[in-house]
XYZ file of C-alpha atoms in Angstrom:
350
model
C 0.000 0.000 0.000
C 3.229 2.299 0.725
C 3.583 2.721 -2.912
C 0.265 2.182 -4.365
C -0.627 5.666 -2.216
C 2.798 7.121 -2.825
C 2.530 6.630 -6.663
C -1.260 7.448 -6.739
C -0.849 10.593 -5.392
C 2.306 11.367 -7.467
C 0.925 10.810 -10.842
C -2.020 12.765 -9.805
C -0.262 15.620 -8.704
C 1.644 15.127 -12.031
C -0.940 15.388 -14.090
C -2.424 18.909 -11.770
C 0.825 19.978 -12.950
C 1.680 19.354 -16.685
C -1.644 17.773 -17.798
C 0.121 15.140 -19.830
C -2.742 12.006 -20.407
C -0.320 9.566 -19.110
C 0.182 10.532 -15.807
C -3.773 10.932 -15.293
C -4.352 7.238 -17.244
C -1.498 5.925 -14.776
C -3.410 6.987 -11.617
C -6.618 5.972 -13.028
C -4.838 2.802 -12.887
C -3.672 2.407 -9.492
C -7.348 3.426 -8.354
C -8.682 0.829 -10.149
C -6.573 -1.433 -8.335
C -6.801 -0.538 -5.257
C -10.841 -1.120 -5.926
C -10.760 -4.053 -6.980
C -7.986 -5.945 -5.636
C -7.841 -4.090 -1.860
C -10.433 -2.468 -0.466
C -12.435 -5.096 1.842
C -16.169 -5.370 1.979
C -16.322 -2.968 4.480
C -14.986 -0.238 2.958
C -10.993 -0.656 4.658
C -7.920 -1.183 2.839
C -5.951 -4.741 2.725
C -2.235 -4.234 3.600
C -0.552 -6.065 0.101
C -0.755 -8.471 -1.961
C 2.026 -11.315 -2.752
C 4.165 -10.216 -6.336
C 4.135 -13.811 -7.070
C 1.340 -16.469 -7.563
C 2.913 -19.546 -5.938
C 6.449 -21.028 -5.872
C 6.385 -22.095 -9.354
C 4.905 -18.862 -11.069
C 6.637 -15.460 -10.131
C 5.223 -12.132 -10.108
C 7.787 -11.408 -13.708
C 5.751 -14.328 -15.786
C 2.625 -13.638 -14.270
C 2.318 -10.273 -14.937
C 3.461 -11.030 -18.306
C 0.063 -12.297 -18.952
C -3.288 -11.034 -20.233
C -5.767 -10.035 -17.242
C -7.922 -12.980 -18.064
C -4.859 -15.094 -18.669
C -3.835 -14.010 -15.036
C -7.587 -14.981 -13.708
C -7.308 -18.255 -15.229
C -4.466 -19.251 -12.944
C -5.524 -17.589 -10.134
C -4.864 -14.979 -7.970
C -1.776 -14.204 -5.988
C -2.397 -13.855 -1.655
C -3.663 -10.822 -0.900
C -2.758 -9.545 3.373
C -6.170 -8.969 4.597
C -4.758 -7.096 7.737
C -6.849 -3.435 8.245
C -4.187 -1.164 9.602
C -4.880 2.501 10.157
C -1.496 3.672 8.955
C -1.600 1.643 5.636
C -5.466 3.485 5.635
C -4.503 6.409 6.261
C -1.591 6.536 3.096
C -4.419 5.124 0.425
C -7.395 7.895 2.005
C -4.159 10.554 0.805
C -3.511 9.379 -2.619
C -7.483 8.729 -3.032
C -7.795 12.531 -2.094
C -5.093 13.761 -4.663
C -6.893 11.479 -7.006
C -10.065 12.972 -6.728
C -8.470 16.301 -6.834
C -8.072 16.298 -10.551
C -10.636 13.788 -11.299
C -13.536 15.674 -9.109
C -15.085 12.043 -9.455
C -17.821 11.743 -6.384
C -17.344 7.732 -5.990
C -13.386 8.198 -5.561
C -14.244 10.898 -2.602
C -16.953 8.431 -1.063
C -14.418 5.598 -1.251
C -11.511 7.700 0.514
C -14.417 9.280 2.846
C -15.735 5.512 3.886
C -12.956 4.160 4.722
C -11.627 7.031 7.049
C -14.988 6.422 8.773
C -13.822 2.680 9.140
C -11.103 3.483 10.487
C -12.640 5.972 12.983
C -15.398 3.295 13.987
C -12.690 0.936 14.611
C -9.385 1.877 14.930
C -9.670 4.945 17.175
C -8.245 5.506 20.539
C -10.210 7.506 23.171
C -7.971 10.659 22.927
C -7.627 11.685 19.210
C -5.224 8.387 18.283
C -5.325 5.124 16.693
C -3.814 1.779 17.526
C -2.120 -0.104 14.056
C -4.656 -3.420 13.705
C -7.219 -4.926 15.810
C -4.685 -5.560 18.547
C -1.525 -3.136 19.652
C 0.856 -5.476 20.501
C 3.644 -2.486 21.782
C 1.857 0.151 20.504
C 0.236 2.277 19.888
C 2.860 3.667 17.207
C 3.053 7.237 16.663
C 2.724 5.811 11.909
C -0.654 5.162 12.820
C -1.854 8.368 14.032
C 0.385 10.726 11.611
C -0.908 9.139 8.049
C -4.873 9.292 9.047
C -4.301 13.074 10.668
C -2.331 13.556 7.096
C -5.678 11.896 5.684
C -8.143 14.186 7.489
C -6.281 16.810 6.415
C -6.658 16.199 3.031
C -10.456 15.351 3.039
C -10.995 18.471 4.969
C -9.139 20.543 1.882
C -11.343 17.961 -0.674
C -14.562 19.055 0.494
C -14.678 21.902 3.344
C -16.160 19.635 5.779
C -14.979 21.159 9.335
C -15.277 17.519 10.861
C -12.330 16.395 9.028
C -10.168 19.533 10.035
C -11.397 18.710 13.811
C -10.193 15.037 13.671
C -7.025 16.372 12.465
C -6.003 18.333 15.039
C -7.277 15.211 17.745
C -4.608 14.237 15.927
C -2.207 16.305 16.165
C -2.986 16.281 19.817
C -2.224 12.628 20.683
C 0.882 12.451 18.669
C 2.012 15.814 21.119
C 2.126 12.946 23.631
C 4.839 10.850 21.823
C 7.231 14.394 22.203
C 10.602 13.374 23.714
C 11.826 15.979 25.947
C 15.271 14.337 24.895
C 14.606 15.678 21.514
C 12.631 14.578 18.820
C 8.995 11.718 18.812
C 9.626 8.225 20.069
C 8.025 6.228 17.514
C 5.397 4.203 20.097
C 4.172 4.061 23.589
C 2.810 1.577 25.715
C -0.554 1.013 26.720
C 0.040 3.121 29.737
C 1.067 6.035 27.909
C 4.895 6.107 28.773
C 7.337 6.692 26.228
C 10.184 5.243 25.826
C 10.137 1.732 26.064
C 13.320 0.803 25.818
C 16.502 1.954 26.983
C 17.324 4.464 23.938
C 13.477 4.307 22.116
C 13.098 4.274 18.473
C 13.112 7.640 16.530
C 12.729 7.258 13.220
C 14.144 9.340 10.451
C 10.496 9.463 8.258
C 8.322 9.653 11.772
C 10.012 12.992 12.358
C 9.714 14.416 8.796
C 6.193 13.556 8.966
C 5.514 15.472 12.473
C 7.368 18.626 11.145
C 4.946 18.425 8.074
C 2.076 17.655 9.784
C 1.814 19.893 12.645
C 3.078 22.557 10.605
C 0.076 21.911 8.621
C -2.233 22.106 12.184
C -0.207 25.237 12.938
C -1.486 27.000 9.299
C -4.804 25.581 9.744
C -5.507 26.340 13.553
C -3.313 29.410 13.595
C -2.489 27.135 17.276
C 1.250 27.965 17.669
C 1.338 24.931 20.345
C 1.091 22.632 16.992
C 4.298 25.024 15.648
C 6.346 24.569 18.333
C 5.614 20.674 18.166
C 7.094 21.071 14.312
C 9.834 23.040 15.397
C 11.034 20.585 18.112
C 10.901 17.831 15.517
C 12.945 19.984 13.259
C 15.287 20.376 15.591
C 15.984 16.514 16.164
C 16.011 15.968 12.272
C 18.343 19.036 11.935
C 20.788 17.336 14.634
C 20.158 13.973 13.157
C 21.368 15.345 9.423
C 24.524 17.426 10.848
C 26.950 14.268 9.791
C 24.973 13.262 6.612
C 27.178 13.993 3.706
C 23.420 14.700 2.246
C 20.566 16.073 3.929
C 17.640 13.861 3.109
C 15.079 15.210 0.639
C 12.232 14.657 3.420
C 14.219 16.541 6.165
C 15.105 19.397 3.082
C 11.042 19.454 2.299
C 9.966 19.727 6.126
C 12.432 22.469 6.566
C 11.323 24.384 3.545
C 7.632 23.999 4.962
C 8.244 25.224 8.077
C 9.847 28.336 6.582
C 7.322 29.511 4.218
C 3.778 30.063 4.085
C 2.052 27.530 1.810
C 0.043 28.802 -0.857
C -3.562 29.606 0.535
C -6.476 29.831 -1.251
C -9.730 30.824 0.476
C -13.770 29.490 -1.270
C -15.945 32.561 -0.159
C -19.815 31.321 -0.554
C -22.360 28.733 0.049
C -21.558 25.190 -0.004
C -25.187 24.227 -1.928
C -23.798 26.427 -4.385
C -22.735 25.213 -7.718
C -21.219 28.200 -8.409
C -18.732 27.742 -5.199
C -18.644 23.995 -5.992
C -16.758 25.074 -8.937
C -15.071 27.590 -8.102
C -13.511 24.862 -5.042
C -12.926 22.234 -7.795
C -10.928 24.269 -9.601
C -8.678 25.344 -6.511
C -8.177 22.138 -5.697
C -6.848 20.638 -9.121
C -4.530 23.319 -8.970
C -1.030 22.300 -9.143
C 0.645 23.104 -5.690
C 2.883 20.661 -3.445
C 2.892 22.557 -0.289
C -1.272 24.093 -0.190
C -3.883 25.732 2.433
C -6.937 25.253 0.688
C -10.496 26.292 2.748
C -13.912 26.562 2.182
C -15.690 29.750 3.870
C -19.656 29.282 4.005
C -20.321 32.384 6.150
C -23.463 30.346 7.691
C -20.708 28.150 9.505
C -19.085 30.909 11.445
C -15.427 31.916 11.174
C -12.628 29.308 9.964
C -10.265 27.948 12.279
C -7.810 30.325 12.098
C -9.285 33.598 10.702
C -6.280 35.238 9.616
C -8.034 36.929 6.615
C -10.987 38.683 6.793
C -12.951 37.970 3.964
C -15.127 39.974 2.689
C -19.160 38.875 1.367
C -19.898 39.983 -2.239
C -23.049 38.619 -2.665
C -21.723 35.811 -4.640
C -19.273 33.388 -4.188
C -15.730 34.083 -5.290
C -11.965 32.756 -4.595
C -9.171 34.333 -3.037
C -5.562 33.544 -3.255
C -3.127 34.676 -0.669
C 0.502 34.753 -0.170
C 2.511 35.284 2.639
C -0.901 37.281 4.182
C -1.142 39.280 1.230
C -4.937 37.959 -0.644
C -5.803 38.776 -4.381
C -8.766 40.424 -5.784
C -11.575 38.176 -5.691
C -11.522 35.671 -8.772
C -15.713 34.980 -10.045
C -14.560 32.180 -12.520
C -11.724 29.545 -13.754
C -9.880 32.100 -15.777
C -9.481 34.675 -13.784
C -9.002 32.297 -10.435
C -5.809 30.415 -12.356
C -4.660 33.461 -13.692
C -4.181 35.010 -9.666
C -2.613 31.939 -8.412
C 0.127 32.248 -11.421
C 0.626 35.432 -10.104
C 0.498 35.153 -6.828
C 3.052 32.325 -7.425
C 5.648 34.904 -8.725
C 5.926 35.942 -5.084
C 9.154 36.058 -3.580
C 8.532 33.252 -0.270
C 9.132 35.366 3.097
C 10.657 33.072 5.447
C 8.887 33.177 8.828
């Protein structure tokens, strides 16, 4: 599943970006696969499935075959484990999918899952444990790639739920913070950290905290969520000093928690298909590093309301950089027209 999501959401973003067929036909692809071969009955993503078919028949002559020729011989073993983390990376690529696609089944596949997940994964304080049983977890994976996964439903359709779950999140993986520096990677049951002598900190975990609460911090305008990015930076920046070569993960987390990510702000009614449309739109747009919200002024203010924005009477799209907004855009050619520009903006490093 690692690379199913990885690659899913790759070629999707690809194809936001240069809109080159192949790189939307290749995601359509993965999807495909990931519906039929697996997502369980229930709506919950299956860990893997075995490369070859048996000890006879490897994965390089079976996949040689024809689809039916493939059937015919049967079907390789497919790991029927439901693990939050493994959820949590295909509800992401699913997202990014649906991003350029705007397909409503790919959104209710991503969005029915993450509620299997919640219904049976969750921990009582904003966690969740890996599998049906946490044998010395919970594990801090778990908890970062559904958070990531709220995240992105939350920017795929508005719905403040998602961004709520998110920072639950955000707050249960505070407790894995190691005064010592850095996240240990699990817990035990009881909630200490540190299970062993020197615990596990893993390279990836702490790229992924820096990203993530940096995220919660943009989102929540809650500097608590910063400073848990900035403490994980710190560990990563320690753990890269004798690296003849940063890693590009540690290089991408610093970057984010530099710069403000490119923001773009839905002003208008969410029954609206004029706001649908305009939120479609933002969200194919090609950007790695994106704040993308939904304002419906009968909700109340967002999260963090760090632009006031103002009601025209219908809706309309803002794009901001580095707190400075646009004038409104009222359709698709004038909305990607302001993001190119607002792109052209120099980053200010904060």
């Amino acid at each position: 599943m690692s690379f199913q999501a990885q690659y899913l959401r790759q070629y999707s973003q690809a194809y936001a970006l240069w809109k080159d067929p192949k790189y939307l036909a290749a995601a359509r692809n993965i999807e495909r696969y990931l519906a039929a071969f697996l997502k369980s009955p229930d709506g919950a993503f299956y860990v893997s499935q075995d490369a070859d078919l048996d000890h006879d028949i490897n994965g390089h002559t079976y996949y040689a075959l024809s689809d039916g020729e493939r059937r015919k011989l049967g079907m390789p073993r497919i790991d029927k484990n439901l693990y939050a983390r493994e959820n949590g990376w295909a509800i992401s690529g699913l997202s990014a999918y649906y991003n350029v696609t705007n397909d409503p089944k790919v959104l209710a596949i991503a969005e029915r899952a993450a509620k299997w997940v919640i219904d049976n994964r969750a921990l009582p304080d904003g966690g969740f444990r890996h599998g049906e049983k946490d044998r010395g977890g919970p594990f801090i994976g778990d908890t970062l790639a559904m958070g990531q996964a709220f995240l992105d439903l939350y920017a795929a359709t508005g719905n403040r739920d998602w961004l709520t779950s998110a920072g639950k999140a955000g707050d249960f993986i505070a407790t894995f913070h190691d005064e010592a520096g850095g996240f240990v990677t699990s817990k035990t049951a009881e909630g200490k950290t540190g299970v062993l002598a020197r615990p596990a900190k893993l390279i990836d975990d702490q790229v992924q905290v820096v990203r993530f609460m940096n995220l919660l911090n943009r989102y929540f305008g809650n500097d608590a969520y910063r400073e848990e990015a900035a403490h994980a930076m710190r560990y990563l920046a320690s753990a890269s000093a004798g690296m003849m070569r940063p890693l590009p993960g540690v290089l991408l987390a610093d970057e984010e928690l530099a710069v403000e990510p490119t923001h773009m702000t839905i002003v208008g009614h969410k029954d609206d298909a004029r706001a649908k449309d305009l939120h479609a739109l933002a969200r194919a747009l090609p950007a790695r590093y994106k704040r993308l919200e939904w304002l419906d002024l009968r909700e109340g203010k967002l999260p963090n309301p760090d632009v006031e924005y103002p009601d025209l009477g219908e809706p309309a799209a803002f794009a901001c950089s580095n707190r400075i907004c646009s004038f409104p855009s009222f359709n698709a050619e004038e909305l990607r027209a302001t993001v190119a520009q607002m792109a052209k903006l120099k980053p200010v490093r904060s």
